[in-house]
Amino acid sequence: MRLIYPACFYPSEDGYTVVFPDLPGCVTEGDTLPEAMDMAIDAASGWLLGEVEENKQLPKATNIKNVIPNEYENGFVSLIGVDLDEYSQKHGNKAVKKTLTIPAWLNTIAEENNVNFSQVLQSALKDQLGIS
């Protein structure tokens, strides 16, 4: 799902602050304009993914013509595009269902010992992949 939201960029001596009027609390910054743009994409993607994972409705984007960056001098507005599908594949915490096959005897012993199969699989995969 590709989404586009307006962002207000505010330059300062230290770089740029970026605020998304439609995404409450979604603020980021960068030392340079290219870095601020990259950070804006990441911040908006993370904010939107959080809403999706909590089953909340995503806010409608305000028309860029109606956004006025009036907080600071020299502010400007730019549209920021995010690919939520791509971002969620890399950063999402939504659980996915996996079917696996194990020997019946192992299943019996594991169930008798109240083993949480999902937790064991996650732990084993993280160990195998060297992920903390």
Coordinates of C-alpha atoms in Angstrom, one line a residue:
M1 CA 0.0 0.0 0.0
R2 CA 1.5 3.3 -1.1
L3 CA 0.5 6.4 0.8
I4 CA 1.4 10.0 0.5
Y5 CA 1.2 12.6 3.3
P6 CA 2.3 16.3 3.4
A7 CA 5.2 17.1 5.7
C8 CA 6.3 20.5 7.0
F9 CA 10.1 21.1 6.9
Y10 CA 11.6 23.7 9.1
P11 CA 15.2 24.7 8.5
S12 CA 17.5 25.8 11.3
E13 CA 21.2 26.2 11.9
D14 CA 21.3 22.5 13.0
G15 CA 19.5 21.0 10.1
Y16 CA 15.8 20.4 9.5
T17 CA 12.8 19.5 11.7
V18 CA 10.0 17.6 9.9
V19 CA 6.4 17.6 11.2
F20 CA 3.4 15.7 9.7
P21 CA 0.2 17.6 10.3
D22 CA -2.0 14.5 9.7
L23 CA 0.1 12.1 11.9
P24 CA -0.1 13.4 15.5
G25 CA 3.2 13.2 17.3
C26 CA 5.1 12.2 14.1
V27 CA 8.2 14.4 14.2
T28 CA 11.7 13.8 13.0
E29 CA 14.8 15.7 12.0
G30 CA 17.9 15.5 9.9
D31 CA 21.2 17.4 9.6
T32 CA 20.8 17.9 5.8
L33 CA 17.7 18.1 3.6
P34 CA 18.3 14.7 2.0
E35 CA 18.8 13.1 5.5
A36 CA 15.6 14.9 6.7
M37 CA 13.7 13.5 3.7
D38 CA 14.9 10.0 4.5
M39 CA 14.1 10.4 8.1
A40 CA 10.6 11.7 7.2
I41 CA 9.9 8.6 5.2
D42 CA 11.1 6.3 8.0
A43 CA 9.1 8.2 10.7
A44 CA 5.9 8.3 8.7
S45 CA 6.3 4.6 7.8
G46 CA 6.8 3.6 11.4
W47 CA 3.9 5.8 12.6
L48 CA 1.5 4.4 10.0
L49 CA 2.6 0.8 10.6
G50 CA 1.9 1.2 14.3
E51 CA -1.6 2.3 13.5
V52 CA -2.2 -0.6 11.1
E53 CA -0.8 -3.1 13.7
E54 CA -3.3 -1.7 16.2
N55 CA -6.1 -2.0 13.7
K56 CA -6.7 1.7 13.7
Q57 CA -8.0 3.6 10.7
L58 CA -5.3 5.6 8.9
P59 CA -5.9 9.4 8.7
K60 CA -6.8 10.9 5.5
A61 CA -4.0 13.1 4.0
T62 CA -4.7 16.8 3.9
N63 CA -4.4 18.3 0.4
I64 CA -1.0 20.0 0.2
K65 CA -2.7 23.2 -0.9
N66 CA -4.3 23.4 2.5
V67 CA -1.1 22.9 4.5
I68 CA 0.7 26.1 5.7
P69 CA 4.0 25.7 7.5
N70 CA 3.5 28.6 9.8
E71 CA 5.3 27.4 12.9
Y72 CA 8.7 28.8 12.0
E73 CA 10.2 31.1 9.4
N74 CA 11.2 29.7 6.0
G75 CA 9.2 26.5 6.5
F76 CA 8.0 24.6 3.4
V77 CA 5.8 21.7 2.6
S78 CA 6.7 18.6 0.7
L79 CA 4.8 15.4 0.0
I80 CA 6.3 12.2 1.5
G81 CA 5.5 8.9 -0.1
V82 CA 5.8 5.6 1.9
D83 CA 5.4 2.0 0.8
L84 CA 3.8 0.5 3.8
D85 CA 3.9 -3.1 2.4
E86 CA 7.7 -2.9 1.9
Y87 CA 8.2 -1.2 5.3
S88 CA 6.1 -3.8 7.2
Q89 CA 8.0 -6.7 5.7
K90 CA 11.2 -5.2 7.1
H91 CA 10.0 -3.8 10.4
G92 CA 6.5 -5.2 11.2
N93 CA 5.7 -7.1 14.3
K94 CA 2.5 -8.6 13.1
A95 CA 2.5 -12.3 13.7
V96 CA 2.2 -14.7 10.7
K97 CA 0.9 -18.2 10.9
K98 CA 3.3 -21.0 9.9
T99 CA 2.6 -24.7 9.5
L100 CA 5.3 -27.1 10.4
T101 CA 5.8 -30.8 10.7
I102 CA 7.5 -32.6 13.6
P103 CA 7.5 -36.3 14.7
A104 CA 4.4 -37.3 16.7
W105 CA 6.5 -38.5 19.7
L106 CA 8.2 -35.1 19.9
N107 CA 4.8 -33.3 19.7
T108 CA 3.5 -35.5 22.5
I109 CA 6.4 -34.8 24.9
A110 CA 6.3 -31.1 24.1
E111 CA 2.6 -30.8 24.7
E112 CA 2.9 -32.8 28.0
N113 CA 5.5 -30.2 29.1
N114 CA 3.4 -27.2 28.0
V115 CA 5.9 -26.1 25.4
N116 CA 4.9 -22.9 23.6
F117 CA 5.7 -23.9 20.0
S118 CA 5.6 -20.4 18.6
Q119 CA 8.0 -19.1 21.3
V120 CA 10.4 -22.1 20.6
L121 CA 10.3 -21.5 16.9
Q122 CA 11.0 -17.8 17.2
S123 CA 13.9 -18.4 19.6
A124 CA 15.4 -21.0 17.4
L125 CA 15.1 -18.9 14.3
K126 CA 16.7 -15.9 16.0
D127 CA 19.6 -18.1 17.2
Q128 CA 20.0 -19.6 13.7
L129 CA 20.0 -16.2 12.1
G130 CA 22.1 -14.5 14.7
I131 CA 19.4 -12.0 15.7
S132 CA 19.1 -10.7 19.2

